[in-house]
Every structure is written in C-alpha cells, then in structure tokens.
mmCIF file of C-alpha atoms in Angstrom:
data_model
loop_
_atom_site.group_PDB
_atom_site.id
_atom_site.type_symbol
_atom_site.label_atom_id
_atom_site.label_comp_id
_atom_site.label_asym_id
_atom_site.label_seq_id
_atom_site.Cartn_x
_atom_site.Cartn_y
_atom_site.Cartn_z
ATOM 1 C CA PHE H 1 0.000 0.000 0.000
ATOM 2 C CA ILE H 2 0.969 3.630 -0.460
ATOM 3 C CA LYS H 3 0.650 6.318 2.214
ATOM 4 C CA ALA H 4 1.988 9.866 2.011
ATOM 5 C CA ARG H 5 1.556 13.556 2.828
ATOM 6 C CA LEU H 6 2.668 15.699 -0.099
ATOM 7 C CA THR H 7 3.322 19.451 0.124
ATOM 8 C CA ASP H 8 5.160 21.969 -2.062
ATOM 9 C CA SER H 9 8.479 20.321 -1.158
ATOM 10 C CA LYS H 10 7.375 17.302 -3.229
ATOM 11 C CA ILE H 11 4.940 18.995 -5.645
ATOM 12 C CA PRO H 12 6.213 22.541 -6.356
ATOM 13 C CA THR H 13 2.883 23.699 -7.810
ATOM 14 C CA LEU H 14 1.156 23.323 -4.429
ATOM 15 C CA LEU H 15 0.765 26.588 -2.532
ATOM 16 C CA ASP H 16 2.750 27.601 0.532
ATOM 17 C CA THR H 17 1.969 31.288 0.765
ATOM 18 C CA GLU H 18 0.132 34.082 2.575
ATOM 19 C CA VAL H 19 -3.380 35.477 2.236
ATOM 20 C CA SER H 20 -3.897 39.187 2.957
ATOM 21 C CA TRP H 21 -7.210 40.141 4.553
ATOM 22 C CA ASP H 22 -8.624 43.045 6.542
ATOM 23 C CA ASP H 23 -11.230 41.650 8.935
ATOM 24 C CA GLY H 24 -12.535 45.119 9.811
ATOM 25 C CA VAL H 25 -10.376 45.289 12.926
ATOM 26 C CA ASP H 26 -6.942 45.205 11.332
ATOM 27 C CA SER H 27 -5.194 43.965 8.212
ATOM 28 C CA LYS H 28 -3.106 40.809 8.493
ATOM 29 C CA ARG H 29 -1.276 38.260 6.405
ATOM 30 C CA TYR H 30 -2.236 34.651 7.111
ATOM 31 C CA ASP H 31 0.007 31.677 6.354
ATOM 32 C CA VAL H 32 -1.716 28.969 4.314
ATOM 33 C CA HIS H 33 -0.571 25.881 2.444
ATOM 34 C CA GLU H 34 -1.914 23.108 0.243
ATOM 35 C CA GLU H 35 -1.310 19.408 0.697
ATOM 36 C CA ILE H 36 -2.348 16.172 -0.969
ATOM 37 C CA ASN H 37 -2.711 13.152 1.281
ATOM 38 C CA ILE H 38 -2.881 9.449 0.521
ATOM 39 C CA LEU H 39 -4.968 8.025 3.353
ATOM 40 C CA ASN H 40 -5.972 4.858 5.158
ATOM 41 C CA ASN H 41 -3.687 2.485 3.272
ATOM 42 C CA GLY H 42 -6.307 2.756 0.537
ATOM 43 C CA LEU H 43 -4.041 3.140 -2.506
ATOM 44 C CA VAL H 44 -2.876 -0.401 -3.282
ATOM 45 C CA LEU H 45 -1.348 -2.287 -6.214
ATOM 46 C CA LYS H 46 -3.227 -5.495 -7.004
ATOM 47 C CA THR H 47 -2.429 -8.381 -9.357
ATOM 48 C CA THR H 48 -3.983 -11.727 -10.194
ATOM 49 C CA LEU H 49 -2.346 -13.045 -7.015
ATOM 50 C CA ASP H 50 -4.862 -10.901 -5.122
ATOM 51 C CA ASN H 51 -7.844 -11.279 -7.451
ATOM 52 C CA ASP H 52 -8.271 -13.990 -10.103
ATOM 53 C CA GLU H 53 -10.578 -11.721 -12.106
ATOM 54 C CA LEU H 54 -7.670 -9.390 -12.866
ATOM 55 C CA GLU H 55 -6.123 -12.050 -15.134
ATOM 56 C CA ASP H 56 -3.100 -10.332 -16.732
ATOM 57 C CA ASN H 57 -3.992 -6.867 -15.452
ATOM 58 C CA VAL H 58 -2.148 -4.963 -12.748
ATOM 59 C CA VAL H 59 -4.274 -2.224 -11.185
ATOM 60 C CA LEU H 60 -3.907 0.597 -8.676
ATOM 61 C CA GLU H 61 -6.919 0.434 -6.374
ATOM 62 C CA ASN H 62 -8.259 3.570 -4.693
ATOM 63 C CA ASP H 63 -10.467 2.978 -1.661
ATOM 64 C CA ARG H 64 -11.317 6.584 -0.676
ATOM 65 C CA ALA H 65 -7.596 7.234 -0.364
ATOM 66 C CA LEU H 66 -7.036 10.692 -1.899
ATOM 67 C CA GLN H 67 -7.502 14.009 -0.117
ATOM 68 C CA TYR H 68 -6.684 17.630 -0.996
ATOM 69 C CA LYS H 69 -6.518 20.302 1.718
ATOM 70 C CA PHE H 70 -6.154 24.097 1.734
ATOM 71 C CA VAL H 71 -4.891 24.564 5.293
ATOM 72 C CA PHE H 72 -4.908 27.685 7.490
ATOM 73 C CA ASP H 73 -1.629 27.770 9.433
ATOM 74 C CA ASP H 74 -2.684 30.930 11.295
ATOM 75 C CA LEU H 75 -5.846 31.753 13.212
ATOM 76 C CA LEU H 76 -8.419 33.493 10.992
ATOM 77 C CA SER H 77 -11.544 34.939 12.637
ATOM 78 C CA ARG H 78 -14.272 33.164 10.694
ATOM 79 C CA ASP H 79 -17.011 35.137 12.510
ATOM 80 C CA LEU H 80 -15.771 38.304 10.777
ATOM 81 C CA VAL H 81 -15.917 36.861 7.256
ATOM 82 C CA GLY H 82 -18.685 38.734 5.448
ATOM 83 C CA ASP H 83 -18.861 41.466 8.086
ATOM 84 C CA SER H 84 -19.795 44.866 6.679
ATOM 85 C CA ASP H 85 -16.522 46.365 7.928
ATOM 86 C CA ALA H 86 -14.350 43.530 6.554
ATOM 87 C CA ASP H 87 -12.794 43.307 3.116
ATOM 88 C CA ALA H 88 -13.853 40.554 0.759
ATOM 89 C CA LEU H 89 -11.934 37.330 1.458
ATOM 90 C CA PHE H 90 -10.553 35.635 -1.652
ATOM 91 C CA LEU H 91 -9.141 32.091 -1.456
ATOM 92 C CA THR H 92 -7.634 30.019 -4.262
ATOM 93 C CA ILE H 93 -8.725 26.396 -3.871
ATOM 94 C CA LEU H 94 -7.711 23.766 -6.446
ATOM 95 C CA GLY H 95 -6.427 26.629 -8.582
ATOM 96 C CA LYS H 96 -9.852 28.305 -8.629
ATOM 97 C CA GLU H 97 -10.460 31.647 -6.913
ATOM 98 C CA TYR H 98 -13.467 31.928 -4.623
ATOM 99 C CA GLU H 99 -14.898 34.982 -2.918
ATOM 100 C CA VAL H 100 -15.919 33.717 0.523
ATOM 101 C CA LEU H 101 -19.026 35.493 1.813
ATOM 102 C CA ASP H 102 -19.485 33.540 5.041
ATOM 103 C CA MET H 103 -17.630 30.848 6.964
ATOM 104 C CA GLY H 104 -18.822 28.251 9.463
ATOM 105 C CA THR H 105 -16.927 25.528 11.289
ATOM 106 C CA ASN H 106 -17.416 23.073 8.435
ATOM 107 C CA SER H 107 -18.960 25.158 5.661
ATOM 108 C CA ILE H 108 -18.353 28.196 3.485
ATOM 109 C CA THR H 109 -20.675 30.405 1.456
ATOM 110 C CA VAL H 110 -19.082 31.571 -1.773
ATOM 111 C CA SER H 111 -19.952 33.875 -4.628
ATOM 112 C CA PHE H 112 -20.199 32.379 -8.107
ATOM 113 C CA SER H 113 -21.104 35.699 -9.707
ATOM 114 C CA ASP H 114 -19.340 37.941 -12.191
ATOM 115 C CA GLU H 115 -18.779 41.499 -10.982
ATOM 116 C CA LYS H 116 -19.454 44.237 -13.524
ATOM 117 C CA VAL H 117 -19.230 48.034 -13.544
ATOM 118 C CA VAL H 118 -22.131 49.226 -15.696
ATOM 119 C CA LYS H 119 -23.854 52.380 -16.937
ATOM 120 C CA THR H 120 -27.153 53.019 -18.661
ATOM 121 C CA GLY H 121 -27.388 51.201 -21.994
ATOM 122 C CA ASP H 122 -24.748 48.554 -21.224
ATOM 123 C CA LYS H 123 -25.462 44.907 -22.020
ATOM 124 C CA VAL H 124 -23.986 42.084 -19.936
ATOM 125 C CA THR H 125 -24.257 38.320 -20.486
ATOM 126 C CA SER H 126 -24.374 35.441 -18.006
ATOM 127 C CA ASP H 127 -25.062 31.784 -18.834
ATOM 128 C CA GLY H 128 -26.188 32.812 -22.312
ATOM 129 C CA VAL H 129 -28.706 35.365 -21.005
ATOM 130 C CA THR H 130 -28.255 39.011 -22.023
ATOM 131 C CA LEU H 131 -29.235 41.691 -19.529
ATOM 132 C CA THR H 132 -29.711 45.349 -20.485
ATOM 133 C CA ILE H 133 -29.017 48.119 -17.986
ATOM 134 C CA GLY H 134 -31.732 50.771 -17.995
ATOM 135 C CA ASP H 135 -31.918 53.877 -15.833
ATOM 136 C CA ILE H 136 -29.705 54.203 -12.771
ATOM 137 C CA PHE H 137 -31.373 56.009 -9.877
ATOM 138 C CA THR H 138 -30.080 57.134 -6.501
ATOM 139 C CA GLY H 139 -31.141 53.913 -4.798
ATOM 140 C CA SER H 140 -31.949 51.405 -7.541
ATOM 141 C CA VAL H 141 -30.971 50.140 -10.987
ATOM 142 C CA GLU H 142 -33.234 49.087 -13.836
ATOM 143 C CA VAL H 143 -32.260 45.715 -15.370
ATOM 144 C CA ASN H 144 -34.438 44.381 -18.218
ATOM 145 C CA ASN H 145 -37.218 46.695 -16.978
ATOM 146 C CA VAL H 146 -36.950 45.314 -13.423
ATOM 147 C CA LEU H 147 -36.026 47.776 -10.666
ATOM 148 C CA ILE H 148 -33.543 46.378 -8.122
ATOM 149 C CA ARG H 149 -32.653 48.299 -4.978
ATOM 150 C CA GLU H 150 -29.057 48.853 -3.871
ATOM 151 C CA GLY H 151 -28.050 45.940 -1.625
ATOM 152 C CA ALA H 152 -30.849 43.707 -2.963
ATOM 153 C CA THR H 153 -30.933 40.655 -5.234
ATOM 154 C CA ARG H 154 -33.586 39.870 -7.870
ATOM 155 C CA THR H 155 -33.852 37.067 -10.415
ATOM 156 C CA VAL H 156 -34.136 38.388 -13.967
ATOM 157 C CA ASN H 157 -34.718 35.907 -16.813
ATOM 158 C CA GLY H 158 -33.291 33.118 -14.635
ATOM 159 C CA ILE H 159 -30.171 35.098 -13.656
ATOM 160 C CA GLU H 160 -29.615 36.474 -10.170
ATOM 161 C CA VAL H 161 -28.653 40.156 -10.126
ATOM 162 C CA TYR H 162 -27.239 41.832 -7.025
ATOM 163 C CA ILE H 163 -26.813 45.602 -6.874
ATOM 164 C CA ASP H 164 -23.663 46.136 -4.855
ATOM 165 C CA THR H 165 -22.991 49.883 -5.155
ATOM 166 C CA ILE H 166 -24.525 52.832 -6.988
ATOM 167 C CA ALA H 167 -22.548 55.926 -7.979
ATOM 168 C CA TYR H 168 -25.357 58.309 -8.977
ATOM 169 C CA HIS H 169 -24.655 61.616 -10.720
ATOM 170 C CA SER H 170 -27.337 64.174 -11.504
ATOM 171 C CA TYR H 171 -25.240 65.851 -14.192
ATOM 172 C CA SER H 172 -25.799 64.517 -17.699
ATOM 173 C CA ASP H 173 -22.152 64.898 -18.652
ATOM 174 C CA LEU H 174 -21.106 62.621 -15.785
ATOM 175 C CA PRO H 175 -22.920 59.292 -16.230
ATOM 176 C CA SER H 176 -24.124 57.331 -13.228
ATOM 177 C CA LYS H 177 -22.596 53.902 -12.760
ATOM 178 C CA ALA H 178 -23.234 50.834 -10.635
ATOM 179 C CA ILE H 179 -21.336 47.787 -9.491
ATOM 180 C CA ILE H 180 -23.478 44.691 -9.992
ATOM 181 C CA LYS H 181 -22.969 40.964 -9.545
ATOM 182 C CA ILE H 182 -24.672 38.507 -11.878
ATOM 183 C CA GLY H 183 -24.818 34.732 -12.078
ATOM 184 C CA LYS H 184 -27.023 31.662 -12.097
ATOM 185 C CA ASP H 185 -26.395 31.467 -8.363
ATOM 186 C CA ILE H 186 -24.832 34.562 -6.858
ATOM 187 C CA SER H 187 -24.017 32.719 -3.657
ATOM 188 C CA GLN H 188 -23.894 29.072 -2.683
ATOM 189 C CA LYS H 189 -23.313 27.399 0.655
ATOM 190 C CA ILE H 190 -20.834 24.521 0.485
ATOM 191 C CA SER H 191 -20.861 22.121 3.424
ATOM 192 C CA ASP H 192 -18.623 19.247 4.429
ATOM 193 C CA GLY H 193 -19.774 16.144 2.537
ATOM 194 C CA ASP H 194 -21.420 17.975 -0.393
ATOM 195 C CA GLU H 195 -20.647 16.661 -3.881
ATOM 196 C CA TYR H 196 -17.961 18.732 -5.592
ATOM 197 C CA THR H 197 -19.751 18.301 -8.911
ATOM 198 C CA GLU H 198 -23.530 17.971 -8.794
ATOM 199 C CA ASP H 199 -24.752 14.389 -9.363
ATOM 200 C CA ASP H 200 -21.193 13.038 -9.268
ATOM 201 C CA GLU H 201 -20.207 11.317 -6.034
ATOM 202 C CA THR H 202 -16.560 10.767 -6.996
ATOM 203 C CA TRP H 203 -15.259 13.805 -5.091
ATOM 204 C CA ILE H 204 -16.908 15.466 -2.100
ATOM 205 C CA TRP H 205 -16.081 18.607 -0.154
ATOM 206 C CA ASP H 206 -14.017 18.001 2.975
ATOM 207 C CA ILE H 207 -14.221 21.022 5.312
ATOM 208 C CA ALA H 208 -13.267 20.956 8.991
ATOM 209 C CA ASN H 209 -12.314 23.130 11.967
ATOM 210 C CA LEU H 210 -12.448 26.493 10.196
ATOM 211 C CA GLY H 211 -11.583 29.322 12.555
ATOM 212 C CA THR H 212 -8.806 27.293 14.188
ATOM 213 C CA VAL H 213 -5.134 26.757 13.378
ATOM 214 C CA GLY H 214 -5.016 23.734 11.093
ATOM 215 C CA GLY H 215 -8.587 24.181 9.868
ATOM 216 C CA TYR H 216 -8.963 23.412 6.181
ATOM 217 C CA ILE H 217 -11.094 23.477 3.050
ATOM 218 C CA GLY H 218 -10.588 20.523 0.761
ATOM 219 C CA VAL H 219 -11.974 17.619 -1.199
ATOM 220 C CA LYS H 220 -11.629 13.856 -0.919
ATOM 221 C CA TYR H 221 -12.162 10.878 -3.178
ATOM 222 C CA ASP H 222 -15.349 9.223 -1.959
ATOM 223 C CA ILE H 223 -15.836 6.067 -3.999
ATOM 224 C CA LYS H 224 -14.252 2.642 -3.927
ATOM 225 C CA SER H 225 -12.409 1.949 -7.193
ATOM 226 C CA VAL H 226 -11.312 -1.668 -6.875
ATOM 227 C CA GLY H 227 -10.928 -4.675 -9.152
ATOM 228 C CA PHE H 228 -11.357 -4.721 -12.904
ATOM 229 C CA ASP H 229 -14.671 -5.378 -14.645
ATOM 230 C CA GLU H 230 -15.012 -4.752 -18.391
ATOM 231 C CA ASP H 231 -18.796 -4.434 -17.981
ATOM 232 C CA GLU H 232 -18.590 -1.691 -15.312
ATOM 233 C CA PRO H 233 -15.514 0.379 -16.229
ATOM 234 C CA GLU H 234 -16.613 3.394 -14.163
ATOM 235 C CA ASP H 235 -15.980 1.416 -10.959
ATOM 236 C CA ASN H 236 -12.640 -0.020 -12.048
ATOM 237 C CA ALA H 237 -9.309 0.595 -10.446
ATOM 238 C CA VAL H 238 -6.905 2.163 -12.944
ATOM 239 C CA SER H 239 -4.486 0.001 -14.881
ATOM 240 C CA ILE H 240 -1.062 0.991 -16.214
ATOM 241 C CA GLY H 241 -1.334 4.353 -17.984
ATOM 242 C CA GLY H 242 -4.439 5.359 -16.042
ATOM 243 C CA GLN H 243 -4.789 8.030 -13.392
ATOM 244 C CA TYR H 244 -6.902 9.452 -10.588
ATOM 245 C CA SER H 245 -7.334 13.170 -11.308
ATOM 246 C CA LEU H 246 -8.275 15.767 -8.712
ATOM 247 C CA PRO H 247 -11.081 18.211 -9.571
ATOM 248 C CA GLU H 248 -10.148 21.003 -11.988
ATOM 249 C CA ASN H 249 -7.330 18.652 -13.149
ATOM 250 C CA TYR H 250 -5.295 20.296 -10.409
ATOM 251 C CA ALA H 251 -3.122 17.221 -9.830
ATOM 252 C CA ALA H 252 -3.225 13.509 -10.546
ATOM 253 C CA VAL H 253 -1.951 10.184 -9.292
ATOM 254 C CA ILE H 254 -0.726 8.426 -12.440
ATOM 255 C CA PHE H 255 -0.026 4.690 -12.607
ATOM 256 C CA GLU H 256 2.960 4.859 -14.959
ATOM 257 C CA GLY H 257 4.071 1.250 -14.602
ATOM 258 C CA LEU H 258 6.093 -1.237 -12.593
ATOM 259 C CA THR H 259 9.815 -1.285 -11.897
ATOM 260 C CA ASP H 260 12.098 -4.266 -11.355
ATOM 261 C CA VAL H 261 13.615 -4.673 -7.908
ATOM 262 C CA ASN H 262 16.725 -6.750 -7.267
ATOM 263 C CA TYR H 263 16.768 -8.755 -4.063
ATOM 264 C CA GLU H 264 19.611 -10.518 -2.299
ATOM 265 C CA ASP H 265 19.364 -13.447 0.094
ATOM 266 C CA PHE H 266 20.924 -13.323 3.549
ATOM 267 C CA GLU H 267 21.288 -16.147 6.051
ATOM 268 C CA LEU H 268 20.961 -15.559 9.788
ATOM 269 C CA SER H 269 22.434 -18.191 12.102
ATOM 270 C CA PHE H 270 23.807 -18.604 15.619
ATOM 271 C CA ASP H 271 27.141 -20.270 16.401
ATOM 272 C CA ASP H 272 30.388 -20.055 18.387
ATOM 273 C CA ARG H 273 33.247 -17.998 16.984
ATOM 274 C CA ASP H 274 36.656 -16.695 18.055
ATOM 275 C CA LEU H 275 36.595 -12.888 18.068
ATOM 276 C CA TYR H 276 39.636 -10.662 17.457
ATOM 277 C CA ASP H 277 40.621 -7.024 17.834
ATOM 278 C CA GLY H 278 40.086 -5.198 14.555
ATOM 279 C CA SER H 279 43.468 -3.352 14.518
ATOM 280 C CA PRO H 280 46.344 -5.877 14.774
ATOM 281 C CA GLN H 281 49.939 -4.672 14.366
ATOM 282 C CA ALA H 282 52.370 -6.378 12.022
ATOM 283 C CA ASP H 283 55.036 -6.802 14.734
ATOM 284 C CA ARG H 284 52.847 -8.967 16.989
ATOM 285 C CA PRO H 285 51.451 -12.479 16.418
ATOM 286 C CA PHE H 286 47.838 -12.474 15.247
ATOM 287 C CA GLU H 287 46.750 -14.786 18.086
ATOM 288 C CA GLU H 288 47.635 -12.110 20.624
ATOM 289 C CA TYR H 289 44.708 -10.090 19.292
ATOM 290 C CA LYS H 290 42.132 -12.722 20.144
ATOM 291 C CA LEU H 291 39.517 -11.226 22.461
ATOM 292 C CA TYR H 292 37.119 -14.132 22.999
ATOM 293 C CA ASP H 293 37.219 -17.892 22.463
ATOM 294 C CA ASP H 294 34.134 -19.665 21.119
ATOM 295 C CA TRP H 295 31.766 -16.859 21.943
ATOM 296 C CA ASP H 296 28.054 -17.206 21.123
ATOM 297 C CA VAL H 297 27.282 -14.817 18.262
ATOM 298 C CA ALA H 298 24.567 -14.065 15.732
ATOM 299 C CA ILE H 299 25.929 -14.397 12.189
ATOM 300 C CA LEU H 300 24.508 -12.592 9.151
ATOM 301 C CA GLU H 301 25.963 -13.858 5.860
ATOM 302 C CA GLY H 302 25.386 -12.571 2.336
ATOM 303 C CA GLU H 303 25.946 -14.221 -1.024
ATOM 304 C CA ASN H 304 28.785 -11.978 -2.233
ATOM 305 C CA ASP H 305 31.939 -10.388 -0.860
ATOM 306 C CA ASP H 306 30.238 -6.977 -1.042
ATOM 307 C CA SER H 307 26.789 -7.991 0.217
ATOM 308 C CA ILE H 308 27.195 -5.878 3.361
ATOM 309 C CA THR H 309 28.613 -2.351 3.478
ATOM 310 C CA LEU H 310 29.797 -0.866 6.786
ATOM 311 C CA THR H 311 30.912 2.665 7.630
ATOM 312 C CA LEU H 312 33.349 2.673 10.556
ATOM 313 C CA ASN H 313 33.827 5.390 13.177
ATOM 314 C CA ASP H 314 36.699 6.900 11.191
ATOM 315 C CA SER H 315 34.445 7.048 8.079
ATOM 316 C CA THR H 316 36.238 4.119 6.458
ATOM 317 C CA VAL H 317 33.877 2.118 4.236
ATOM 318 C CA VAL H 318 34.247 -1.666 4.377
ATOM 319 C CA GLU H 319 32.531 -4.315 2.241
ATOM 320 C CA THR H 320 32.149 -7.861 3.522
ATOM 321 C CA ASP H 321 29.990 -10.949 3.229
ATOM 322 C CA SER H 322 29.590 -11.601 6.971
ATOM 323 C CA ILE H 323 29.039 -9.770 10.235
ATOM 324 C CA TYR H 324 28.995 -11.157 13.783
ATOM 325 C CA LEU H 325 27.012 -9.696 16.665
ATOM 326 C CA ARG H 326 28.099 -10.358 20.259
ATOM 327 C CA TYR H 327 25.555 -9.554 22.955
ATOM 328 C CA VAL H 328 26.894 -8.278 26.262
ATOM 329 C CA PRO H 329 24.307 -8.335 29.078
ATOM 330 C CA GLU H 330 23.932 -5.587 31.655
ATOM 331 C CA VAL H 331 25.953 -5.746 34.848
ATOM 332 C CA VAL H 332 24.059 -5.382 38.136
ATOM 333 C CA GLU H 333 25.828 -5.063 41.488
ATOM 334 C CA ASP H 334 23.924 -4.631 44.748
ATOM 335 C CA ASN H 335 20.734 -4.023 42.764
ATOM 336 C CA ILE H 336 22.413 -1.198 40.854
ATOM 337 C CA THR H 337 23.059 -1.391 37.114
ATOM 338 C CA THR H 338 26.732 -0.563 36.635
ATOM 339 C CA SER H 339 26.813 -1.313 32.914
ATOM 340 C CA ASP H 340 23.963 -1.376 30.403
ATOM 341 C CA ALA H 341 23.500 -4.183 27.920
ATOM 342 C CA TYR H 342 24.966 -3.594 24.464
ATOM 343 C CA ALA H 343 25.988 -5.380 21.286
ATOM 344 C CA GLU H 344 29.395 -5.513 19.597
ATOM 345 C CA LEU H 345 29.760 -5.905 15.840
ATOM 346 C CA TYR H 346 32.610 -7.864 14.240
ATOM 347 C CA PHE H 347 33.345 -8.557 10.587
ATOM 348 C CA LYS H 348 35.972 -10.227 8.466
#
C-alpha cells in the first residue's frame, strides 16, 4: 500500500503562501498551504495473485484514499468573514479563486457571480442570457425593466442580479454607474460532505475546523475503485497508464508502470566464533589479538563479498559478506546497574 503527505516540497505547484485580509479590525497576512494526502492504506497495487478476475492486469486500487486540503496555518476569525466592515476574502482552492461570503466551522458560502461596472445602456451576459441596464437612480438600478434596490438581489430571466454599489450623478455629462454581480447562483453554501460536482459522487467537499489553526477546506475521493470489470468500467481501479485526477485537473496520481527490484538473500544463524581485535599490528602475532574464544554470536551472511557495506567510526567504508554480533548483558551489582546491555559488531 501507499501512504503519504505531499506538500510543495514534493509537488512545487502546491501553494505555501500568505493570504492578505482586513477583517474590519486590522489587516493581516495569514500563512496557508496546500497538501495532498494518501490516506488509510487505501491506494494499493493489485495483481492476479490478489484477485483472479484481474487475469493479466495490474491495477492501482483507490479505496477513498485521496484528499486535498487548503490549510490555514494561522488563526483566521471566521465570525468576521462577510462582516460589513471587513474586506472581501478571496481564497484560491484547487487553482480556482473563490470569494468567501461567510464561513462556518465546516462550511463556506461563496460567490459564483461575475462582478461588472455598468452604466445606462450597457449589455452584460451570463449563462447565455443578455441583460440590459436601464436607468440608474439614486437607490436602484433598472435591469431588463426590473427595478432592483441597492443591496438587494432579484432574479431576472433566470439570472440572479445583485446591486452592490450605486454611484449616482445628476449631471448629464457625468454618467451614473453601478457595481453589480450577476450569475445563475450569486451565492452558494458549500458544506462538508457535499458533492464537488452535482450528481457526481466521486469527489466530495471536505471542510473541517475552520476558525482554528489547522482548519482546512478541501476535497476527498469518496468512492471505492477496486478490481477490474469490463462491464462496469466506471468502478474499475486504474491500470497501467491510467490516473486518478483531482477536480479542476489540479493534480493527478498516475499509474505509470512497474519497476524491477533486485533482491539478495541473507542467512541468519547462531554459532560459536573466536573474536579478534580489529586493529592488529604487524610486529605482533595475530593470536595475541584474540579477544574471545568460542563466543556465542549471531551471524549474518550474504551471497557476495560486497553484500554488506559498513561505515566505521573513522568514516572508512568496508565491504564484507559476513558480520557477527556479540551480545553483552547488563551488569548489576547490589541491585544497581553498573553497565547497560549492548551489542558488539565484528566482521571479516
């Protein structure tokens, strides 16, 4: 199985930045970052050894294992989001900018509208519907012959129109203007567990602990893609060349293929061995460097002369096919431990 937490250190396109926002009390910069998590041991390679129905296929199963998070590393006062004295809060989630109008512990309300500066006679289009701006008065704007008060929202020909601000001028040579917001849905509340795309349960919103350090807005993969069935391909795990793509194609887990791994066999045994000092001098007989006769040791042996690589205290690198471990028990005198247990390593 595969498990990981990936940030900008592994995927440079992920954000690790600051968000500037004036909450109506003061203006601050808030640290935020993005991360992609592989969860719950749910991303697993499977072969016919695991499932006979796979036949010759190798697949990467995804059992609700992928999660994206936009994380607040600093405390942001969610109660002030949308306050009349606060600036608009803009957040970029999955590469898409949202204007956040309100924030709960596990929900956000966002604007999906287009903001326009208009004057009398202008035409604006939203979702294929054209709206014509009529007269602009001190406290209202005429849109397709419908009067909408400043600060109010009306639905015109299926499009929501919100009059944000009116700049009225009584002089004919200085035209009045208005800031309006238009869209199929000017605002939408998104709650934890909602589908990211309507009528598609693949990805759902994952929102938790907003208003606290570590609170986040994200999405997670919410279906079980396992096995391989030619008759139901939408439920299949991906095979080589396939991928699991995050919403907005922001990132993807791609199953590029398999790699060969070389293994080497080692044998572990226990026996008696004579042990010697590792630094004999040429002017003394080798036997004088014997430290222990027939000592019980654990022996690890490889297949080749360079199966085992050791780095000694003086940074010397040694290659060998065998190492010997001597266990020395602790020494206790008068119920006091005078020497802790340890192990000595020998090689040839």
